[in-house]
mmCIF file with all atom_site columns, C-alpha atoms in Angstrom:
data_model
loop_
_atom_site.group_PDB
_atom_site.id
_atom_site.type_symbol
_atom_site.label_atom_id
_atom_site.label_alt_id
_atom_site.label_comp_id
_atom_site.label_asym_id
_atom_site.label_entity_id
_atom_site.label_seq_id
_atom_site.pdbx_PDB_ins_code
_atom_site.Cartn_x
_atom_site.Cartn_y
_atom_site.Cartn_z
_atom_site.occupancy
_atom_site.B_iso_or_equiv
_atom_site.pdbx_formal_charge
_atom_site.auth_seq_id
_atom_site.auth_comp_id
_atom_site.auth_asym_id
_atom_site.auth_atom_id
_atom_site.pdbx_PDB_model_num
ATOM 1   C CA . UNK T 1 1   ? -51.237 132.026 -121.415 1.00 69.00 ? 1282 UNK T CA 1
ATOM 2   C CA . UNK T 1 2   ? -52.484 134.856 -123.639 1.00 80.00 ? 1283 UNK T CA 1
ATOM 3   C CA . UNK T 1 3   ? -55.895 136.118 -122.510 1.00 88.00 ? 1284 UNK T CA 1
ATOM 4   C CA . UNK T 1 4   ? -56.985 136.665 -126.115 1.00 92.00 ? 1285 UNK T CA 1
ATOM 5   C CA . UNK T 1 5   ? -56.891 132.884 -126.579 1.00 94.00 ? 1286 UNK T CA 1
ATOM 6   C CA . UNK T 1 6   ? -59.246 132.295 -123.637 1.00 96.00 ? 1287 UNK T CA 1
ATOM 7   C CA . UNK T 1 7   ? -63.038 132.421 -123.750 1.00 97.00 ? 1288 UNK T CA 1
ATOM 8   C CA . UNK T 1 8   ? -65.532 132.039 -120.890 1.00 97.00 ? 1289 UNK T CA 1
ATOM 9   C CA . UNK T 1 9   ? -68.745 130.340 -122.015 1.00 97.00 ? 1290 UNK T CA 1
ATOM 10  C CA . UNK T 1 10  ? -71.865 130.426 -119.858 1.00 97.00 ? 1291 UNK T CA 1
ATOM 11  C CA . UNK T 1 11  ? -74.164 127.453 -120.364 1.00 97.00 ? 1292 UNK T CA 1
ATOM 12  C CA . UNK T 1 12  ? -77.701 128.635 -121.184 1.00 97.00 ? 1293 UNK T CA 1
ATOM 13  C CA . UNK T 1 13  ? -80.249 127.913 -118.470 1.00 95.00 ? 1294 UNK T CA 1
ATOM 14  C CA . UNK T 1 14  ? -82.209 125.545 -120.702 1.00 95.00 ? 1295 UNK T CA 1
ATOM 15  C CA . UNK T 1 15  ? -79.059 123.435 -121.292 1.00 95.00 ? 1296 UNK T CA 1
ATOM 16  C CA . UNK T 1 16  ? -78.175 123.038 -117.620 1.00 95.00 ? 1297 UNK T CA 1
ATOM 17  C CA . UNK T 1 17  ? -78.400 119.680 -115.860 1.00 93.00 ? 1298 UNK T CA 1
ATOM 18  C CA . UNK T 1 18  ? -81.485 119.470 -113.651 1.00 93.00 ? 1299 UNK T CA 1
ATOM 19  C CA . UNK T 1 19  ? -79.413 119.849 -110.473 1.00 94.00 ? 1300 UNK T CA 1
ATOM 20  C CA . UNK T 1 20  ? -77.169 122.704 -111.689 1.00 96.00 ? 1301 UNK T CA 1
ATOM 21  C CA . UNK T 1 21  ? -77.678 126.348 -110.836 1.00 96.00 ? 1302 UNK T CA 1
ATOM 22  C CA . UNK T 1 22  ? -74.995 127.594 -113.240 1.00 97.00 ? 1303 UNK T CA 1
ATOM 23  C CA . UNK T 1 23  ? -72.113 126.300 -115.329 1.00 97.00 ? 1304 UNK T CA 1
ATOM 24  C CA . UNK T 1 24  ? -69.191 128.066 -116.981 1.00 98.00 ? 1305 UNK T CA 1
ATOM 25  C CA . UNK T 1 25  ? -66.679 126.599 -119.419 1.00 97.00 ? 1306 UNK T CA 1
ATOM 26  C CA . UNK T 1 26  ? -63.138 127.918 -119.795 1.00 97.00 ? 1307 UNK T CA 1
ATOM 27  C CA . UNK T 1 27  ? -62.274 127.512 -123.474 1.00 97.00 ? 1308 UNK T CA 1
ATOM 28  C CA . UNK T 1 28  ? -58.991 127.820 -125.358 1.00 97.00 ? 1309 UNK T CA 1
ATOM 29  C CA . UNK T 1 29  ? -58.496 128.789 -128.997 1.00 96.00 ? 1310 UNK T CA 1
ATOM 30  C CA . UNK T 1 30  ? -56.485 125.909 -130.460 1.00 96.00 ? 1311 UNK T CA 1
ATOM 31  C CA . UNK T 1 31  ? -55.292 126.053 -134.091 1.00 94.00 ? 1312 UNK T CA 1
ATOM 32  C CA . UNK T 1 32  ? -58.086 123.586 -134.926 1.00 94.00 ? 1313 UNK T CA 1
ATOM 33  C CA . UNK T 1 33  ? -60.765 125.587 -133.111 1.00 95.00 ? 1314 UNK T CA 1
ATOM 34  C CA . UNK T 1 34  ? -62.172 126.529 -129.722 1.00 96.00 ? 1315 UNK T CA 1
ATOM 35  C CA . UNK T 1 35  ? -62.152 123.692 -127.188 1.00 95.00 ? 1316 UNK T CA 1
ATOM 36  C CA . UNK T 1 36  ? -63.173 123.417 -123.547 1.00 96.00 ? 1317 UNK T CA 1
ATOM 37  C CA . UNK T 1 37  ? -60.348 123.223 -121.009 1.00 96.00 ? 1318 UNK T CA 1
ATOM 38  C CA . UNK T 1 38  ? -62.365 123.252 -117.816 1.00 96.00 ? 1319 UNK T CA 1
ATOM 39  C CA . UNK T 1 39  ? -65.976 123.221 -116.740 1.00 96.00 ? 1320 UNK T CA 1
ATOM 40  C CA . UNK T 1 40  ? -67.079 124.790 -113.448 1.00 98.00 ? 1321 UNK T CA 1
ATOM 41  C CA . UNK T 1 41  ? -70.576 123.892 -112.281 1.00 97.00 ? 1322 UNK T CA 1
ATOM 42  C CA . UNK T 1 42  ? -72.622 125.035 -109.298 1.00 98.00 ? 1323 UNK T CA 1
ATOM 43  C CA . UNK T 1 43  ? -74.413 121.772 -108.423 1.00 97.00 ? 1324 UNK T CA 1
ATOM 44  C CA . UNK T 1 44  ? -76.404 123.392 -105.597 1.00 97.00 ? 1325 UNK T CA 1
ATOM 45  C CA . UNK T 1 45  ? -77.128 121.055 -102.661 1.00 97.00 ? 1326 UNK T CA 1
ATOM 46  C CA . UNK T 1 46  ? -77.824 118.074 -104.921 1.00 97.00 ? 1327 UNK T CA 1
ATOM 47  C CA . UNK T 1 47  ? -74.747 115.988 -104.025 1.00 97.00 ? 1328 UNK T CA 1
ATOM 48  C CA . UNK T 1 48  ? -74.759 116.344 -100.263 1.00 97.00 ? 1329 UNK T CA 1
ATOM 49  C CA . UNK T 1 49  ? -78.542 116.492 -100.182 1.00 97.00 ? 1330 UNK T CA 1
ATOM 50  C CA . UNK T 1 50  ? -78.760 113.027 -101.743 1.00 97.00 ? 1331 UNK T CA 1
ATOM 51  C CA . UNK T 1 51  ? -76.574 111.580 -99.003  1.00 97.00 ? 1332 UNK T CA 1
ATOM 52  C CA . UNK T 1 52  ? -77.679 113.427 -95.902  1.00 97.00 ? 1333 UNK T CA 1
ATOM 53  C CA . UNK T 1 53  ? -79.763 112.094 -93.049  1.00 95.00 ? 1334 UNK T CA 1
ATOM 54  C CA . UNK T 1 54  ? -83.171 113.648 -92.364  1.00 95.00 ? 1335 UNK T CA 1
ATOM 55  C CA . UNK T 1 55  ? -83.553 115.373 -95.720  1.00 96.00 ? 1336 UNK T CA 1
ATOM 56  C CA . UNK T 1 56  ? -86.955 116.725 -94.715  1.00 94.00 ? 1337 UNK T CA 1
ATOM 57  C CA . UNK T 1 57  ? -85.345 118.980 -92.091  1.00 94.00 ? 1338 UNK T CA 1
ATOM 58  C CA . UNK T 1 58  ? -83.596 121.053 -94.719  1.00 95.00 ? 1339 UNK T CA 1
ATOM 59  C CA . UNK T 1 59  ? -84.981 123.360 -97.386  1.00 93.00 ? 1340 UNK T CA 1
ATOM 60  C CA . UNK T 1 60  ? -83.124 121.558 -100.161 1.00 96.00 ? 1341 UNK T CA 1
ATOM 61  C CA . UNK T 1 61  ? -83.017 123.625 -103.327 1.00 95.00 ? 1342 UNK T CA 1
ATOM 62  C CA . UNK T 1 62  ? -82.218 120.758 -105.706 1.00 95.00 ? 1343 UNK T CA 1
ATOM 63  C CA . UNK T 1 63  ? -84.515 117.819 -106.324 1.00 93.00 ? 1344 UNK T CA 1
ATOM 64  C CA . UNK T 1 64  ? -82.817 115.012 -104.377 1.00 95.00 ? 1345 UNK T CA 1
ATOM 65  C CA . UNK T 1 65  ? -83.530 111.315 -104.181 1.00 95.00 ? 1346 UNK T CA 1
ATOM 66  C CA . UNK T 1 66  ? -85.012 110.002 -100.961 1.00 94.00 ? 1347 UNK T CA 1
ATOM 67  C CA . UNK T 1 67  ? -82.395 108.510 -98.667  1.00 94.00 ? 1348 UNK T CA 1
ATOM 68  C CA . UNK T 1 68  ? -83.516 106.721 -95.488  1.00 92.00 ? 1349 UNK T CA 1
ATOM 69  C CA . UNK T 1 69  ? -80.267 104.811 -94.964  1.00 94.00 ? 1350 UNK T CA 1
ATOM 70  C CA . UNK T 1 70  ? -77.932 107.723 -94.241  1.00 96.00 ? 1351 UNK T CA 1
ATOM 71  C CA . UNK T 1 71  ? -76.709 108.007 -90.642  1.00 95.00 ? 1352 UNK T CA 1
ATOM 72  C CA . UNK T 1 72  ? -75.121 111.462 -90.902  1.00 96.00 ? 1353 UNK T CA 1
ATOM 73  C CA . UNK T 1 73  ? -76.455 114.974 -91.320  1.00 96.00 ? 1354 UNK T CA 1
ATOM 74  C CA . UNK T 1 74  ? -74.317 116.626 -93.991  1.00 97.00 ? 1355 UNK T CA 1
ATOM 75  C CA . UNK T 1 75  ? -74.955 120.197 -92.913  1.00 96.00 ? 1356 UNK T CA 1
ATOM 76  C CA . UNK T 1 76  ? -73.389 123.322 -91.455  1.00 96.00 ? 1357 UNK T CA 1
ATOM 77  C CA . UNK T 1 77  ? -74.709 126.402 -89.681  1.00 95.00 ? 1358 UNK T CA 1
ATOM 78  C CA . UNK T 1 78  ? -74.961 129.613 -91.650  1.00 93.00 ? 1359 UNK T CA 1
ATOM 79  C CA . UNK T 1 79  ? -74.451 133.107 -90.211  1.00 93.00 ? 1360 UNK T CA 1
ATOM 80  C CA . UNK T 1 80  ? -77.987 133.161 -88.848  1.00 93.00 ? 1361 UNK T CA 1
ATOM 81  C CA . UNK T 1 81  ? -77.506 129.881 -87.005  1.00 92.00 ? 1362 UNK T CA 1
ATOM 82  C CA . UNK T 1 82  ? -79.724 127.894 -89.380  1.00 94.00 ? 1363 UNK T CA 1
ATOM 83  C CA . UNK T 1 83  ? -78.585 124.404 -90.402  1.00 95.00 ? 1364 UNK T CA 1
ATOM 84  C CA . UNK T 1 84  ? -78.156 124.122 -94.171  1.00 96.00 ? 1365 UNK T CA 1
ATOM 85  C CA . UNK T 1 85  ? -76.754 121.571 -96.631  1.00 97.00 ? 1366 UNK T CA 1
ATOM 86  C CA . UNK T 1 86  ? -73.793 123.225 -98.461  1.00 97.00 ? 1367 UNK T CA 1
ATOM 87  C CA . UNK T 1 87  ? -73.705 123.704 -102.183 1.00 97.00 ? 1368 UNK T CA 1
ATOM 88  C CA . UNK T 1 88  ? -71.029 121.880 -104.194 1.00 97.00 ? 1369 UNK T CA 1
ATOM 89  C CA . UNK T 1 89  ? -69.020 123.693 -106.880 1.00 97.00 ? 1370 UNK T CA 1
ATOM 90  C CA . UNK T 1 90  ? -67.458 121.160 -109.229 1.00 96.00 ? 1371 UNK T CA 1
ATOM 91  C CA . UNK T 1 91  ? -64.422 122.075 -111.349 1.00 96.00 ? 1372 UNK T CA 1
ATOM 92  C CA . UNK T 1 92  ? -63.609 119.506 -114.034 1.00 95.00 ? 1373 UNK T CA 1
ATOM 93  C CA . UNK T 1 93  ? -60.498 119.772 -116.201 1.00 94.00 ? 1374 UNK T CA 1
ATOM 94  C CA . UNK T 1 94  ? -58.922 117.399 -118.721 1.00 88.00 ? 1375 UNK T CA 1
ATOM 95  C CA . UNK T 1 95  ? -55.165 116.973 -118.314 1.00 93.00 ? 1376 UNK T CA 1
ATOM 96  C CA . UNK T 1 96  ? -54.547 116.135 -121.977 1.00 94.00 ? 1377 UNK T CA 1
ATOM 97  C CA . UNK T 1 97  ? -56.193 119.316 -123.302 1.00 93.00 ? 1378 UNK T CA 1
ATOM 98  C CA . UNK T 1 98  ? -54.460 121.410 -120.658 1.00 94.00 ? 1379 UNK T CA 1
ATOM 99  C CA . UNK T 1 99  ? -51.048 120.080 -121.666 1.00 95.00 ? 1380 UNK T CA 1
ATOM 100 C CA . UNK T 1 100 ? -51.876 120.580 -125.344 1.00 96.00 ? 1381 UNK T CA 1
ATOM 101 C CA . UNK T 1 101 ? -52.865 124.187 -124.639 1.00 96.00 ? 1382 UNK T CA 1
ATOM 102 C CA . UNK T 1 102 ? -49.553 124.826 -122.855 1.00 95.00 ? 1383 UNK T CA 1
ATOM 103 C CA . UNK T 1 103 ? -47.603 123.320 -125.766 1.00 96.00 ? 1384 UNK T CA 1
ATOM 104 C CA . UNK T 1 104 ? -49.648 125.269 -128.303 1.00 96.00 ? 1385 UNK T CA 1
ATOM 105 C CA . UNK T 1 105 ? -49.030 128.508 -126.438 1.00 96.00 ? 1386 UNK T CA 1
ATOM 106 C CA . UNK T 1 106 ? -45.292 127.836 -126.204 1.00 97.00 ? 1387 UNK T CA 1
ATOM 107 C CA . UNK T 1 107 ? -44.741 126.705 -129.804 1.00 97.00 ? 1388 UNK T CA 1
ATOM 108 C CA . UNK T 1 108 ? -43.041 129.460 -131.791 1.00 96.00 ? 1389 UNK T CA 1
ATOM 109 C CA . UNK T 1 109 ? -41.585 129.678 -135.287 1.00 96.00 ? 1390 UNK T CA 1
ATOM 110 C CA . UNK T 1 110 ? -39.049 132.478 -135.663 1.00 95.00 ? 1391 UNK T CA 1
ATOM 111 C CA . UNK T 1 111 ? -37.636 134.002 -138.847 1.00 93.00 ? 1392 UNK T CA 1
ATOM 112 C CA . UNK T 1 112 ? -33.942 134.669 -138.269 1.00 90.00 ? 1393 UNK T CA 1
ATOM 113 C CA . UNK T 1 113 ? -33.426 136.360 -141.618 1.00 91.00 ? 1394 UNK T CA 1
ATOM 114 C CA . UNK T 1 114 ? -31.362 135.361 -144.651 1.00 89.00 ? 1395 UNK T CA 1
ATOM 115 C CA . UNK T 1 115 ? -33.580 132.326 -145.176 1.00 89.00 ? 1396 UNK T CA 1
ATOM 116 C CA . UNK T 1 116 ? -32.940 130.933 -141.705 1.00 90.00 ? 1397 UNK T CA 1
ATOM 117 C CA . UNK T 1 117 ? -35.568 130.048 -139.139 1.00 93.00 ? 1398 UNK T CA 1
ATOM 118 C CA . UNK T 1 118 ? -35.912 128.130 -135.908 1.00 95.00 ? 1399 UNK T CA 1
ATOM 119 C CA . UNK T 1 119 ? -38.614 126.385 -133.893 1.00 97.00 ? 1400 UNK T CA 1
ATOM 120 C CA . UNK T 1 120 ? -38.685 127.271 -130.205 1.00 97.00 ? 1401 UNK T CA 1
ATOM 121 C CA . UNK T 1 121 ? -40.814 125.811 -127.434 1.00 98.00 ? 1402 UNK T CA 1
ATOM 122 C CA . UNK T 1 122 ? -40.993 128.843 -125.156 1.00 97.00 ? 1403 UNK T CA 1
ATOM 123 C CA . UNK T 1 123 ? -42.153 127.018 -122.069 1.00 97.00 ? 1404 UNK T CA 1
ATOM 124 C CA . UNK T 1 124 ? -42.123 128.794 -118.747 1.00 95.00 ? 1405 UNK T CA 1
ATOM 125 C CA . UNK T 1 125 ? -38.905 127.720 -117.072 1.00 95.00 ? 1406 UNK T CA 1
ATOM 126 C CA . UNK T 1 126 ? -40.721 125.900 -114.263 1.00 95.00 ? 1407 UNK T CA 1
ATOM 127 C CA . UNK T 1 127 ? -42.512 123.753 -116.884 1.00 96.00 ? 1408 UNK T CA 1
ATOM 128 C CA . UNK T 1 128 ? -39.472 122.922 -119.018 1.00 97.00 ? 1409 UNK T CA 1
ATOM 129 C CA . UNK T 1 129 ? -38.683 119.175 -118.756 1.00 97.00 ? 1410 UNK T CA 1
ATOM 130 C CA . UNK T 1 130 ? -34.949 119.883 -119.137 1.00 98.00 ? 1411 UNK T CA 1
ATOM 131 C CA . UNK T 1 131 ? -33.703 122.896 -117.221 1.00 98.00 ? 1412 UNK T CA 1
ATOM 132 C CA . UNK T 1 132 ? -30.090 123.026 -118.386 1.00 98.00 ? 1413 UNK T CA 1
ATOM 133 C CA . UNK T 1 133 ? -28.204 121.324 -121.214 1.00 98.00 ? 1414 UNK T CA 1
ATOM 134 C CA . UNK T 1 134 ? -24.437 120.976 -120.938 1.00 97.00 ? 1415 UNK T CA 1
ATOM 135 C CA . UNK T 1 135 ? -22.851 120.947 -124.388 1.00 97.00 ? 1416 UNK T CA 1
ATOM 136 C CA . UNK T 1 136 ? -19.201 120.088 -125.125 1.00 96.00 ? 1417 UNK T CA 1
ATOM 137 C CA . UNK T 1 137 ? -17.632 122.090 -127.937 1.00 94.00 ? 1418 UNK T CA 1
ATOM 138 C CA . UNK T 1 138 ? -15.788 118.909 -128.958 1.00 90.00 ? 1419 UNK T CA 1
ATOM 139 C CA . UNK T 1 139 ? -17.237 115.589 -127.856 1.00 85.00 ? 1420 UNK T CA 1
ATOM 140 C CA . UNK T 1 140 ? -14.090 113.482 -128.360 1.00 86.00 ? 1421 UNK T CA 1
ATOM 141 C CA . UNK T 1 141 ? -11.868 115.667 -126.184 1.00 91.00 ? 1422 UNK T CA 1
ATOM 142 C CA . UNK T 1 142 ? -11.276 113.847 -122.896 1.00 93.00 ? 1423 UNK T CA 1
ATOM 143 C CA . UNK T 1 143 ? -10.659 116.987 -120.840 1.00 95.00 ? 1424 UNK T CA 1
ATOM 144 C CA . UNK T 1 144 ? -13.761 118.740 -122.138 1.00 95.00 ? 1425 UNK T CA 1
ATOM 145 C CA . UNK T 1 145 ? -15.931 115.673 -121.591 1.00 94.00 ? 1426 UNK T CA 1
ATOM 146 C CA . UNK T 1 146 ? -14.542 115.165 -118.088 1.00 95.00 ? 1427 UNK T CA 1
ATOM 147 C CA . UNK T 1 147 ? -15.413 118.769 -117.252 1.00 96.00 ? 1428 UNK T CA 1
ATOM 148 C CA . UNK T 1 148 ? -18.934 118.282 -118.684 1.00 96.00 ? 1429 UNK T CA 1
ATOM 149 C CA . UNK T 1 149 ? -19.536 115.260 -116.444 1.00 96.00 ? 1430 UNK T CA 1
ATOM 150 C CA . UNK T 1 150 ? -18.114 117.124 -113.459 1.00 96.00 ? 1431 UNK T CA 1
ATOM 151 C CA . UNK T 1 151 ? -20.425 120.095 -114.056 1.00 97.00 ? 1432 UNK T CA 1
ATOM 152 C CA . UNK T 1 152 ? -23.464 117.891 -114.546 1.00 97.00 ? 1433 UNK T CA 1
ATOM 153 C CA . UNK T 1 153 ? -22.884 116.131 -111.219 1.00 97.00 ? 1434 UNK T CA 1
ATOM 154 C CA . UNK T 1 154 ? -22.419 119.499 -109.525 1.00 96.00 ? 1435 UNK T CA 1
ATOM 155 C CA . UNK T 1 155 ? -25.521 121.117 -111.019 1.00 97.00 ? 1436 UNK T CA 1
ATOM 156 C CA . UNK T 1 156 ? -27.790 118.145 -110.361 1.00 96.00 ? 1437 UNK T CA 1
ATOM 157 C CA . UNK T 1 157 ? -27.235 118.720 -106.634 1.00 96.00 ? 1438 UNK T CA 1
ATOM 158 C CA . UNK T 1 158 ? -28.828 122.187 -106.874 1.00 96.00 ? 1439 UNK T CA 1
ATOM 159 C CA . UNK T 1 159 ? -32.359 120.786 -107.100 1.00 95.00 ? 1440 UNK T CA 1
ATOM 160 C CA . UNK T 1 160 ? -33.274 122.880 -110.133 1.00 96.00 ? 1441 UNK T CA 1
ATOM 161 C CA . UNK T 1 161 ? -34.525 119.892 -112.149 1.00 97.00 ? 1442 UNK T CA 1
ATOM 162 C CA . UNK T 1 162 ? -33.128 117.775 -114.947 1.00 97.00 ? 1443 UNK T CA 1
ATOM 163 C CA . UNK T 1 163 ? -29.654 118.604 -116.260 1.00 98.00 ? 1444 UNK T CA 1
ATOM 164 C CA . UNK T 1 164 ? -28.850 116.949 -119.609 1.00 97.00 ? 1445 UNK T CA 1
ATOM 165 C CA . UNK T 1 165 ? -25.475 116.255 -121.176 1.00 96.00 ? 1446 UNK T CA 1
ATOM 166 C CA . UNK T 1 166 ? -25.736 116.784 -124.937 1.00 89.00 ? 1447 UNK T CA 1
ATOM 167 C CA . UNK T 1 167 ? -22.742 115.140 -126.592 1.00 83.00 ? 1448 UNK T CA 1
ATOM 168 C CA . UNK T 1 168 ? -23.592 115.033 -130.283 1.00 79.00 ? 1449 UNK T CA 1
ATOM 169 C CA . UNK T 1 169 ? -20.554 117.141 -131.152 1.00 71.00 ? 1450 UNK T CA 1
ATOM 170 C CA . UNK T 1 170 ? -22.391 119.734 -133.261 1.00 87.00 ? 1451 UNK T CA 1
ATOM 171 C CA . UNK T 1 171 ? -23.058 122.780 -131.115 1.00 92.00 ? 1452 UNK T CA 1
ATOM 172 C CA . UNK T 1 172 ? -25.366 124.510 -133.609 1.00 91.00 ? 1453 UNK T CA 1
ATOM 173 C CA . UNK T 1 173 ? -27.612 121.451 -133.923 1.00 93.00 ? 1454 UNK T CA 1
ATOM 174 C CA . UNK T 1 174 ? -27.501 120.974 -130.148 1.00 95.00 ? 1455 UNK T CA 1
ATOM 175 C CA . UNK T 1 175 ? -28.771 124.527 -129.628 1.00 95.00 ? 1456 UNK T CA 1
ATOM 176 C CA . UNK T 1 176 ? -31.614 123.982 -132.096 1.00 95.00 ? 1457 UNK T CA 1
ATOM 177 C CA . UNK T 1 177 ? -32.508 120.626 -130.548 1.00 95.00 ? 1458 UNK T CA 1
ATOM 178 C CA . UNK T 1 178 ? -32.848 122.184 -127.120 1.00 97.00 ? 1459 UNK T CA 1
ATOM 179 C CA . UNK T 1 179 ? -34.754 125.162 -128.529 1.00 97.00 ? 1460 UNK T CA 1
ATOM 180 C CA . UNK T 1 180 ? -37.307 122.680 -129.830 1.00 97.00 ? 1461 UNK T CA 1
ATOM 181 C CA . UNK T 1 181 ? -37.740 120.838 -126.517 1.00 97.00 ? 1462 UNK T CA 1
ATOM 182 C CA . UNK T 1 182 ? -37.883 124.050 -124.494 1.00 97.00 ? 1463 UNK T CA 1
ATOM 183 C CA . UNK T 1 183 ? -34.602 123.899 -122.543 1.00 98.00 ? 1464 UNK T CA 1
ATOM 184 C CA . UNK T 1 184 ? -34.179 127.411 -121.065 1.00 98.00 ? 1465 UNK T CA 1
ATOM 185 C CA . UNK T 1 185 ? -30.369 127.437 -120.784 1.00 98.00 ? 1466 UNK T CA 1
ATOM 186 C CA . UNK T 1 186 ? -27.470 125.760 -122.593 1.00 98.00 ? 1467 UNK T CA 1
ATOM 187 C CA . UNK T 1 187 ? -23.997 125.685 -121.031 1.00 97.00 ? 1468 UNK T CA 1
ATOM 188 C CA . UNK T 1 188 ? -21.114 125.242 -123.448 1.00 97.00 ? 1469 UNK T CA 1
ATOM 189 C CA . UNK T 1 189 ? -17.841 123.782 -122.246 1.00 96.00 ? 1470 UNK T CA 1
ATOM 190 C CA . UNK T 1 190 ? -15.004 124.740 -124.599 1.00 95.00 ? 1471 UNK T CA 1
ATOM 191 C CA . UNK T 1 191 ? -11.203 124.953 -124.691 1.00 95.00 ? 1472 UNK T CA 1
ATOM 192 C CA . UNK T 1 192 ? -11.268 128.246 -122.807 1.00 95.00 ? 1473 UNK T CA 1
ATOM 193 C CA . UNK T 1 193 ? -13.026 126.401 -119.961 1.00 96.00 ? 1474 UNK T CA 1
ATOM 194 C CA . UNK T 1 194 ? -10.197 123.922 -119.467 1.00 94.00 ? 1475 UNK T CA 1
ATOM 195 C CA . UNK T 1 195 ? -7.246  126.121 -120.428 1.00 94.00 ? 1476 UNK T CA 1
ATOM 196 C CA . UNK T 1 196 ? -7.861  129.471 -118.743 1.00 93.00 ? 1477 UNK T CA 1
ATOM 197 C CA . UNK T 1 197 ? -8.377  130.668 -115.196 1.00 94.00 ? 1478 UNK T CA 1
ATOM 198 C CA . UNK T 1 198 ? -10.742 131.510 -113.713 1.00 95.00 ? 1479 UNK T CA 1
ATOM 199 C CA . UNK T 1 199 ? -12.622 128.589 -115.229 1.00 96.00 ? 1480 UNK T CA 1
ATOM 200 C CA . UNK T 1 200 ? -15.746 129.681 -117.133 1.00 97.00 ? 1481 UNK T CA 1
ATOM 201 C CA . UNK T 1 201 ? -18.478 128.461 -119.490 1.00 97.00 ? 1482 UNK T CA 1
ATOM 202 C CA . UNK T 1 202 ? -20.783 130.101 -122.010 1.00 97.00 ? 1483 UNK T CA 1
ATOM 203 C CA . UNK T 1 203 ? -24.466 130.322 -121.079 1.00 98.00 ? 1484 UNK T CA 1
ATOM 204 C CA . UNK T 1 204 ? -26.943 130.695 -123.945 1.00 98.00 ? 1485 UNK T CA 1
ATOM 205 C CA . UNK T 1 205 ? -30.506 131.864 -123.353 1.00 98.00 ? 1486 UNK T CA 1
ATOM 206 C CA . UNK T 1 206 ? -33.159 129.946 -125.315 1.00 97.00 ? 1487 UNK T CA 1
ATOM 207 C CA . UNK T 1 207 ? -35.494 132.861 -126.054 1.00 96.00 ? 1488 UNK T CA 1
ATOM 208 C CA . UNK T 1 208 ? -33.046 135.664 -126.820 1.00 96.00 ? 1489 UNK T CA 1
ATOM 209 C CA . UNK T 1 209 ? -30.122 133.504 -128.013 1.00 96.00 ? 1490 UNK T CA 1
ATOM 210 C CA . UNK T 1 210 ? -27.822 135.865 -126.127 1.00 97.00 ? 1491 UNK T CA 1
ATOM 211 C CA . UNK T 1 211 ? -24.630 134.363 -124.729 1.00 97.00 ? 1492 UNK T CA 1
ATOM 212 C CA . UNK T 1 212 ? -22.681 135.370 -121.650 1.00 97.00 ? 1493 UNK T CA 1
ATOM 213 C CA . UNK T 1 213 ? -19.550 134.041 -120.009 1.00 97.00 ? 1494 UNK T CA 1
ATOM 214 C CA . UNK T 1 214 ? -19.917 132.916 -116.376 1.00 97.00 ? 1495 UNK T CA 1
ATOM 215 C CA . UNK T 1 215 ? -17.263 131.559 -114.024 1.00 97.00 ? 1496 UNK T CA 1
ATOM 216 C CA . UNK T 1 216 ? -18.034 127.986 -113.016 1.00 96.00 ? 1497 UNK T CA 1
ATOM 217 C CA . UNK T 1 217 ? -17.617 128.959 -109.370 1.00 96.00 ? 1498 UNK T CA 1
ATOM 218 C CA . UNK T 1 218 ? -20.543 131.359 -109.804 1.00 97.00 ? 1499 UNK T CA 1
ATOM 219 C CA . UNK T 1 219 ? -22.817 128.895 -111.633 1.00 96.00 ? 1500 UNK T CA 1
ATOM 220 C CA . UNK T 1 220 ? -24.761 127.632 -108.582 1.00 96.00 ? 1501 UNK T CA 1
ATOM 221 C CA . UNK T 1 221 ? -25.741 131.160 -107.534 1.00 97.00 ? 1502 UNK T CA 1
ATOM 222 C CA . UNK T 1 222 ? -26.515 132.179 -111.126 1.00 97.00 ? 1503 UNK T CA 1
ATOM 223 C CA . UNK T 1 223 ? -28.798 129.181 -111.717 1.00 97.00 ? 1504 UNK T CA 1
ATOM 224 C CA . UNK T 1 224 ? -30.562 129.467 -108.355 1.00 96.00 ? 1505 UNK T CA 1
ATOM 225 C CA . UNK T 1 225 ? -31.341 133.112 -109.093 1.00 96.00 ? 1506 UNK T CA 1
ATOM 226 C CA . UNK T 1 226 ? -32.529 132.226 -112.578 1.00 97.00 ? 1507 UNK T CA 1
ATOM 227 C CA . UNK T 1 227 ? -34.827 129.334 -111.634 1.00 96.00 ? 1508 UNK T CA 1
ATOM 228 C CA . UNK T 1 228 ? -35.944 130.345 -108.178 1.00 93.00 ? 1509 UNK T CA 1
#
């Protein structure tokens, strides 16, 4: 995530909760404005102090409620051997805003020239919901489709994540579709795959759109090195 999109906001002392010593918010610059992603608050000894036995034995910093029912001393010894109630640091983060920030950061519109453009979701490969898409050059060719299914079963055993079989029959649209959902690699099975030896497929990189030819026997090692 680009650091220029991140802001650290320190809550002014007069806006702090009565028990808090300090609070910082991690904010992200969304297209619609700056929003908090995570709050990190030093709650002092308020939480454990409220629930500890024998509160009067400790020099509690926060104003705690009297508790005569507790049966446990919630304390530790510091370096000097004195018994103290630990402070609590509370991080609080919303999952929905975090996911939206990741999607916002990954969303890219690229000008390809000559009036052409594409939308790419440049997710980090470990976050991509689909890791590899297998695309047949011709969806109604039995040999090509059989090889696609064979490769999918083989690659799913690698433990790299979801492997999708894209069988719409239009390779250009299939590439664009997987650009938009953030699939890092597309594997194209064509006539060269089933007619020539050694057997090979084309691998297309989502971000650079570069294509290389890789022997199917080498695919497991190639994909393990790429994802792991």
